[in-house]
Amino acid sequence: MSTPVGALGTGQGGGVELTVQNIAQELQRRGNQLEVVAPFGSFLKGVRVKEIAGNTQIAVQTQSKDVPIMLPKNSTLANMWEYARQVQNQYDLIVNFAFDWLPFYLTPFFSTPITHFISMGSMTPALDEIMERSAKLHPDRIGVYTKSQAETFAFSEICEILSSAIDLSLYNFCAIPGDSIAWLGRIAPEKALEDAVAAANITKVPLKIYGKIQDQDYWQQIQQDFPHAPIEYMGFLNTEDLQKELGQARALLMTPRWIEAFGNVAIEALACGVPVIAYRRGGPSEIVRDGKTGFLVEPDSIPGLVTAIENIDSLSRIACRQQAEAKYSLTALGDRFESWFDKILNNS
Ligand code: UDP
């Protein structure tokens, strides 16, 4: 059960889109039969998708904390779970990737076990409450990316830490970079692109920006605030084109204001041999090996980013690729998910 905020392949869902693709692909390769249920217009490579029509969900991180739980008329999310109810008997397990109230609420009403992969840190009290209730009911059925992410919830102790992965065969190692640094991700306030632009403005190192513009006003503001910064917006690229571009970067800048649950872009960069400069908070602080495969910078410190950019060429790009191969392969991910699923199925 994919995210209901947008079709897979559009970037609207953020990193969870890649996570769904990777897990589905790897589990299928191991002989599991599966189908991915996702909003209309979704596309996955080599995996059967059941497209569900309706109005998509507003991403929770774009709303205020006290907003009540809302569903639009003819809700994609509700339609997805109506479909799941109808076909549940054909499956041993339902895996939910939606960061939404409804699937947690519905869990006890289904006869097929539902397990939840939570893709962000704590967002709203209403969601925390329903997730906690679900965690108490089935403590083995809550998966997360990282420990830092789990710690934003009251039920951190029971979370299964599953990390993330990428299909390494799709990312080519690039030994010699070009002149610029890269920033990639959804262009939205929680990602604090303005910090990366401020650092580029000081160092005068060109910054190439890739990703979905989720918040147009926010993007316009950044351009207004830094009229002379050496930045270039490159659009939202598919994985193949993205990795070609990313490999050319001297470094990837990750400047999130929020507790990033994981940060898939970090391991995509490492796979291309690109060191990662990130704030020491959330997922990236568990990924980057400070001084080896990147630099961890004091959160929200522009001077910290500037120093890291100035020292970036001292790091070994091969060490970056090696870390990606050792820790973030699809095989490693498949092993973690399969053993989590086995535990759930043995307990239910
Ligand atoms: N991405 C992409 N094309 C782009 C820029 C970004 O496909 O031009 C993808 C990137 O590969 C990554 C995702 O967008 O998988 C961003 O995920 P991340 O976990 O970094 O952050 P999230 O959006 O989930 O907060």
PDB file of N, CA and C in Angstrom, residues 121-187:
ATOM      1  N   GLY A 121       9.456  11.220  10.675  1.00  0.00           N
ATOM      2  CA  GLY A 121       9.404  11.336  12.131  1.00  0.00           C
ATOM      3  C   GLY A 121       8.030  11.841  12.560  1.00  0.00           C
ATOM      4  N   SER A 122       7.846  11.990  13.870  1.00  0.00           N
ATOM      5  CA  SER A 122       6.568  12.440  14.420  1.00  0.00           C
ATOM      6  C   SER A 122       6.116  13.746  13.758  1.00  0.00           C
ATOM      7  N   MET A 123       4.827  13.825  13.420  1.00  0.00           N
ATOM      8  CA  MET A 123       4.301  15.011  12.721  1.00  0.00           C
ATOM      9  C   MET A 123       3.183  15.705  13.472  1.00  0.00           C
ATOM     10  N   THR A 124       2.151  14.954  13.858  1.00  0.00           N
ATOM     11  CA  THR A 124       1.013  15.599  14.539  1.00  0.00           C
ATOM     12  C   THR A 124       0.565  14.722  15.706  1.00  0.00           C
ATOM     13  N   PRO A 125      -0.043  15.336  16.746  1.00  0.00           N
ATOM     14  CA  PRO A 125      -0.519  14.549  17.888  1.00  0.00           C
ATOM     15  C   PRO A 125      -1.554  13.487  17.479  1.00  0.00           C
ATOM     16  N   ALA A 126      -2.413  13.835  16.513  1.00  0.00           N
ATOM     17  CA  ALA A 126      -3.444  12.865  16.110  1.00  0.00           C
ATOM     18  C   ALA A 126      -2.817  11.617  15.487  1.00  0.00           C
ATOM     19  N   LEU A 127      -1.781  11.846  14.680  1.00  0.00           N
ATOM     20  CA  LEU A 127      -1.109  10.695  14.063  1.00  0.00           C
ATOM     21  C   LEU A 127      -0.295   9.916  15.083  1.00  0.00           C
ATOM     22  N   ASP A 128       0.400  10.653  15.966  1.00  0.00           N
ATOM     23  CA  ASP A 128       1.174   9.976  17.023  1.00  0.00           C
ATOM     24  C   ASP A 128       0.272   9.040  17.810  1.00  0.00           C
ATOM     25  N   GLU A 129      -0.917   9.543  18.111  1.00  0.00           N
ATOM     26  CA  GLU A 129      -1.841   8.777  18.946  1.00  0.00           C
ATOM     27  C   GLU A 129      -2.267   7.467  18.281  1.00  0.00           C
ATOM     28  N   ILE A 130      -2.638   7.554  17.007  1.00  0.00           N
ATOM     29  CA  ILE A 130      -3.123   6.333  16.344  1.00  0.00           C
ATOM     30  C   ILE A 130      -1.959   5.363  16.084  1.00  0.00           C
ATOM     31  N   MET A 131      -0.783   5.927  15.807  1.00  0.00           N
ATOM     32  CA  MET A 131       0.382   5.051  15.590  1.00  0.00           C
ATOM     33  C   MET A 131       0.744   4.329  16.887  1.00  0.00           C
ATOM     34  N   GLU A 132       0.667   5.062  17.987  1.00  0.00           N
ATOM     35  CA  GLU A 132       0.993   4.467  19.279  1.00  0.00           C
ATOM     36  C   GLU A 132      -0.002   3.357  19.632  1.00  0.00           C
ATOM     37  N   ARG A 133      -1.262   3.618  19.321  1.00  0.00           N
ATOM     38  CA  ARG A 133      -2.277   2.602  19.608  1.00  0.00           C
ATOM     39  C   ARG A 133      -1.982   1.326  18.799  1.00  0.00           C
ATOM     40  N   SER A 134      -1.603   1.528  17.549  1.00  0.00           N
ATOM     41  CA  SER A 134      -1.283   0.404  16.677  1.00  0.00           C
ATOM     42  C   SER A 134      -0.032  -0.333  17.192  1.00  0.00           C
ATOM     43  N   ALA A 135       0.942   0.448  17.669  1.00  0.00           N
ATOM     44  CA  ALA A 135       2.183  -0.142  18.187  1.00  0.00           C
ATOM     45  C   ALA A 135       1.923  -0.973  19.439  1.00  0.00           C
ATOM     46  N   LYS A 136       0.990  -0.523  20.255  1.00  0.00           N
ATOM     47  CA  LYS A 136       0.666  -1.272  21.487  1.00  0.00           C
ATOM     48  C   LYS A 136      -0.045  -2.578  21.143  1.00  0.00           C
ATOM     49  N   LEU A 137      -0.908  -2.491  20.145  1.00  0.00           N
ATOM     50  CA  LEU A 137      -1.681  -3.661  19.729  1.00  0.00           C
ATOM     51  C   LEU A 137      -0.777  -4.729  19.111  1.00  0.00           C
ATOM     52  N   HIS A 138       0.138  -4.289  18.238  1.00  0.00           N
ATOM     53  CA  HIS A 138       1.034  -5.225  17.544  1.00  0.00           C
ATOM     54  C   HIS A 138       2.453  -4.648  17.564  1.00  0.00           C
ATOM     55  N   PRO A 139       3.196  -4.869  18.656  1.00  0.00           N
ATOM     56  CA  PRO A 139       4.516  -4.231  18.778  1.00  0.00           C
ATOM     57  C   PRO A 139       5.520  -4.689  17.724  1.00  0.00           C
ATOM     58  N   ASP A 140       5.241  -5.793  17.058  1.00  0.00           N
ATOM     59  CA  ASP A 140       6.207  -6.267  16.045  1.00  0.00           C
ATOM     60  C   ASP A 140       5.908  -5.696  14.662  1.00  0.00           C
ATOM     61  N   ARG A 141       4.888  -4.863  14.554  1.00  0.00           N
ATOM     62  CA  ARG A 141       4.472  -4.444  13.210  1.00  0.00           C
ATOM     63  C   ARG A 141       4.699  -2.973  12.900  1.00  0.00           C
ATOM     64  N   ILE A 142       5.772  -2.392  13.473  1.00  0.00           N
ATOM     65  CA  ILE A 142       6.108  -1.000  13.137  1.00  0.00           C
ATOM     66  C   ILE A 142       7.560  -0.956  12.675  1.00  0.00           C
ATOM     67  N   GLY A 143       7.753  -0.590  11.419  1.00  0.00           N
ATOM     68  CA  GLY A 143       9.111  -0.471  10.881  1.00  0.00           C
ATOM     69  C   GLY A 143       9.441   0.987  10.611  1.00  0.00           C
ATOM     70  N   VAL A 144      10.716   1.342  10.760  1.00  0.00           N
ATOM     71  CA  VAL A 144      11.171   2.709  10.473  1.00  0.00           C
ATOM     72  C   VAL A 144      12.508   2.631   9.740  1.00  0.00           C
ATOM     73  N   TYR A 145      12.974   3.792   9.260  1.00  0.00           N
ATOM     74  CA  TYR A 145      14.279   3.830   8.591  1.00  0.00           C
ATOM     75  C   TYR A 145      15.433   3.807   9.608  1.00  0.00           C
ATOM     76  N   THR A 146      15.371   4.740  10.577  1.00  0.00           N
ATOM     77  CA  THR A 146      16.548   4.949  11.435  1.00  0.00           C
ATOM     78  C   THR A 146      16.157   5.094  12.906  1.00  0.00           C
ATOM     79  N   LYS A 147      17.197   5.009  13.766  1.00  0.00           N
ATOM     80  CA  LYS A 147      17.012   5.169  15.206  1.00  0.00           C
ATOM     81  C   LYS A 147      16.601   6.609  15.517  1.00  0.00           C
ATOM     82  N   SER A 148      17.262   7.589  14.859  1.00  0.00           N
ATOM     83  CA  SER A 148      16.918   9.007  15.110  1.00  0.00           C
ATOM     84  C   SER A 148      15.454   9.259  14.821  1.00  0.00           C
ATOM     85  N   GLN A 149      14.962   8.648  13.750  1.00  0.00           N
ATOM     86  CA  GLN A 149      13.543   8.812  13.390  1.00  0.00           C
ATOM     87  C   GLN A 149      12.663   8.159  14.451  1.00  0.00           C
ATOM     88  N   ALA A 150      13.008   6.928  14.855  1.00  0.00           N
ATOM     89  CA  ALA A 150      12.200   6.207  15.856  1.00  0.00           C
ATOM     90  C   ALA A 150      12.092   7.030  17.133  1.00  0.00           C
ATOM     91  N   GLU A 151      13.186   7.705  17.496  1.00  0.00           N
ATOM     92  CA  GLU A 151      13.212   8.446  18.764  1.00  0.00           C
ATOM     93  C   GLU A 151      12.281   9.662  18.794  1.00  0.00           C
ATOM     94  N   THR A 152      11.696  10.019  17.665  1.00  0.00           N
ATOM     95  CA  THR A 152      10.712  11.105  17.673  1.00  0.00           C
ATOM     96  C   THR A 152       9.343  10.600  18.152  1.00  0.00           C
ATOM     97  N   PHE A 153       9.230   9.275  18.310  1.00  0.00           N
ATOM     98  CA  PHE A 153       7.956   8.680  18.743  1.00  0.00           C
ATOM     99  C   PHE A 153       8.076   8.102  20.150  1.00  0.00           C
ATOM    100  N   ALA A 154       6.928   8.037  20.859  1.00  0.00           N
ATOM    101  CA  ALA A 154       6.918   7.476  22.219  1.00  0.00           C
ATOM    102  C   ALA A 154       7.189   5.973  22.212  1.00  0.00           C
ATOM    103  N   PHE A 155       6.970   5.328  21.049  1.00  0.00           N
ATOM    104  CA  PHE A 155       7.102   3.866  20.988  1.00  0.00           C
ATOM    105  C   PHE A 155       8.419   3.448  20.319  1.00  0.00           C
ATOM    106  N   SER A 156       9.443   4.315  20.449  1.00  0.00           N
ATOM    107  CA  SER A 156      10.700   4.069  19.726  1.00  0.00           C
ATOM    108  C   SER A 156      11.297   2.694  20.025  1.00  0.00           C
ATOM    109  N   GLU A 157      11.111   2.226  21.256  1.00  0.00           N
ATOM    110  CA  GLU A 157      11.750   0.972  21.689  1.00  0.00           C
ATOM    111  C   GLU A 157      11.347  -0.232  20.840  1.00  0.00           C
ATOM    112  N   ILE A 158      10.102  -0.227  20.385  1.00  0.00           N
ATOM    113  CA  ILE A 158       9.635  -1.438  19.689  1.00  0.00           C
ATOM    114  C   ILE A 158       9.864  -1.375  18.169  1.00  0.00           C
ATOM    115  N   CYS A 159      10.337  -0.244  17.679  1.00  0.00           N
ATOM    116  CA  CYS A 159      10.451  -0.091  16.218  1.00  0.00           C
ATOM    117  C   CYS A 159      11.526  -1.007  15.630  1.00  0.00           C
ATOM    118  N   GLU A 160      11.201  -1.575  14.503  1.00  0.00           N
ATOM    119  CA  GLU A 160      12.162  -2.358  13.739  1.00  0.00           C
ATOM    120  C   GLU A 160      12.935  -1.370  12.847  1.00  0.00           C
ATOM    121  N   ILE A 161      14.257  -1.299  13.041  1.00  0.00           N
ATOM    122  CA  ILE A 161      15.052  -0.344  12.251  1.00  0.00           C
ATOM    123  C   ILE A 161      15.472  -1.029  10.948  1.00  0.00           C
ATOM    124  N   LEU A 162      14.985  -0.522   9.828  1.00  0.00           N
ATOM    125  CA  LEU A 162      15.162  -1.248   8.566  1.00  0.00           C
ATOM    126  C   LEU A 162      16.105  -0.553   7.580  1.00  0.00           C
ATOM    127  N   SER A 163      16.475   0.683   7.880  1.00  0.00           N
ATOM    128  CA  SER A 163      17.377   1.447   7.013  1.00  0.00           C
ATOM    129  C   SER A 163      16.798   1.542   5.592  1.00  0.00           C
ATOM    130  N   SER A 164      17.629   1.787   4.617  1.00  0.00           N
ATOM    131  CA  SER A 164      17.138   1.896   3.247  1.00  0.00           C
ATOM    132  C   SER A 164      18.198   1.332   2.307  1.00  0.00           C
ATOM    133  N   ALA A 165      17.928   1.391   1.030  1.00  0.00           N
ATOM    134  CA  ALA A 165      18.864   0.818   0.062  1.00  0.00           C
ATOM    135  C   ALA A 165      18.543   1.345  -1.326  1.00  0.00           C
ATOM    136  N   ILE A 166      19.448   1.078  -2.239  1.00  0.00           N
ATOM    137  CA  ILE A 166      19.180   1.420  -3.635  1.00  0.00           C
ATOM    138  C   ILE A 166      19.695   0.297  -4.523  1.00  0.00           C
ATOM    139  N   ASP A 167      19.201   0.276  -5.739  1.00  0.00           N
ATOM    140  CA  ASP A 167      19.697  -0.696  -6.712  1.00  0.00           C
ATOM    141  C   ASP A 167      21.030  -0.157  -7.226  1.00  0.00           C
ATOM    142  N   LEU A 168      22.105  -0.698  -6.660  1.00  0.00           N
ATOM    143  CA  LEU A 168      23.437  -0.128  -6.946  1.00  0.00           C
ATOM    144  C   LEU A 168      23.805  -0.227  -8.421  1.00  0.00           C
ATOM    145  N   SER A 169      23.199  -1.194  -9.137  1.00  0.00           N
ATOM    146  CA  SER A 169      23.547  -1.353 -10.550  1.00  0.00           C
ATOM    147  C   SER A 169      23.069  -0.147 -11.375  1.00  0.00           C
ATOM    148  N   LEU A 170      22.171   0.651 -10.813  1.00  0.00           N
ATOM    149  CA  LEU A 170      21.655   1.818 -11.551  1.00  0.00           C
ATOM    150  C   LEU A 170      22.493   3.075 -11.332  1.00  0.00           C
ATOM    151  N   TYR A 171      23.468   2.999 -10.433  1.00  0.00           N
ATOM    152  CA  TYR A 171      24.266   4.187 -10.084  1.00  0.00           C
ATOM    153  C   TYR A 171      25.728   3.931 -10.434  1.00  0.00           C
ATOM    154  N   ASN A 172      26.263   4.728 -11.329  1.00  0.00           N
ATOM    155  CA  ASN A 172      27.652   4.539 -11.755  1.00  0.00           C
ATOM    156  C   ASN A 172      28.594   5.378 -10.910  1.00  0.00           C
ATOM    157  N   PHE A 173      29.723   4.758 -10.586  1.00  0.00           N
ATOM    158  CA  PHE A 173      30.756   5.478  -9.837  1.00  0.00           C
ATOM    159  C   PHE A 173      31.423   6.496 -10.757  1.00  0.00           C
ATOM    160  N   CYS A 174      31.608   7.697 -10.257  1.00  0.00           N
ATOM    161  CA  CYS A 174      32.272   8.735 -11.058  1.00  0.00           C
ATOM    162  C   CYS A 174      33.496   9.229 -10.279  1.00  0.00           C
ATOM    163  N   ALA A 175      34.681   8.919 -10.796  1.00  0.00           N
ATOM    164  CA  ALA A 175      35.921   9.194 -10.045  1.00  0.00           C
ATOM    165  C   ALA A 175      36.277  10.679 -10.047  1.00  0.00           C
ATOM    166  N   ILE A 176      36.032  11.329 -11.179  1.00  0.00           N
ATOM    167  CA  ILE A 176      36.464  12.734 -11.282  1.00  0.00           C
ATOM    168  C   ILE A 176      35.253  13.643 -11.481  1.00  0.00           C
ATOM    169  N   PRO A 177      34.984  14.476 -10.506  1.00  0.00           N
ATOM    170  CA  PRO A 177      33.783  15.318 -10.600  1.00  0.00           C
ATOM    171  C   PRO A 177      34.016  16.576 -11.435  1.00  0.00           C
ATOM    172  N   GLY A 178      32.929  17.295 -11.684  1.00  0.00           N
ATOM    173  CA  GLY A 178      33.011  18.618 -12.313  1.00  0.00           C
ATOM    174  C   GLY A 178      33.251  19.681 -11.249  1.00  0.00           C
ATOM    175  N   ASP A 179      32.774  20.914 -11.516  1.00  0.00           N
ATOM    176  CA  ASP A 179      33.061  22.034 -10.608  1.00  0.00           C
ATOM    177  C   ASP A 179      32.004  22.238  -9.538  1.00  0.00           C
ATOM    178  N   SER A 180      30.795  21.733  -9.795  1.00  0.00           N
ATOM    179  CA  SER A 180      29.678  22.166  -8.944  1.00  0.00           C
ATOM    180  C   SER A 180      29.362  21.177  -7.815  1.00  0.00           C
ATOM    181  N   ILE A 181      28.543  21.657  -6.890  1.00  0.00           N
ATOM    182  CA  ILE A 181      27.987  20.786  -5.861  1.00  0.00           C
ATOM    183  C   ILE A 181      26.483  20.633  -6.150  1.00  0.00           C
ATOM    184  N   ALA A 182      25.886  19.620  -5.516  1.00  0.00           N
ATOM    185  CA  ALA A 182      24.478  19.321  -5.834  1.00  0.00           C
ATOM    186  C   ALA A 182      23.610  19.387  -4.588  1.00  0.00           C
ATOM    187  N   TRP A 183      22.344  19.707  -4.834  1.00  0.00           N
ATOM    188  CA  TRP A 183      21.312  19.620  -3.788  1.00  0.00           C
ATOM    189  C   TRP A 183      20.148  18.917  -4.428  1.00  0.00           C
ATOM    190  N   LEU A 184      19.600  17.893  -3.783  1.00  0.00           N
ATOM    191  CA  LEU A 184      18.433  17.275  -4.394  1.00  0.00           C
ATOM    192  C   LEU A 184      17.393  16.873  -3.378  1.00  0.00           C
ATOM    193  N   GLY A 185      16.158  16.965  -3.824  1.00  0.00           N
ATOM    194  CA  GLY A 185      15.049  16.608  -2.947  1.00  0.00           C
ATOM    195  C   GLY A 185      13.839  17.446  -3.271  1.00  0.00           C
ATOM    196  N   ARG A 186      12.788  17.234  -2.500  1.00  0.00           N
ATOM    197  CA  ARG A 186      11.597  18.054  -2.676  1.00  0.00           C
ATOM    198  C   ARG A 186      11.915  19.486  -2.262  1.00  0.00           C
ATOM    199  N   ILE A 187      11.508  20.463  -3.067  1.00  0.00           N
ATOM    200  CA  ILE A 187      11.775  21.856  -2.712  1.00  0.00           C
ATOM    201  C   ILE A 187      10.617  22.323  -1.844  1.00  0.00           C
TER     202      ILE A 187
END
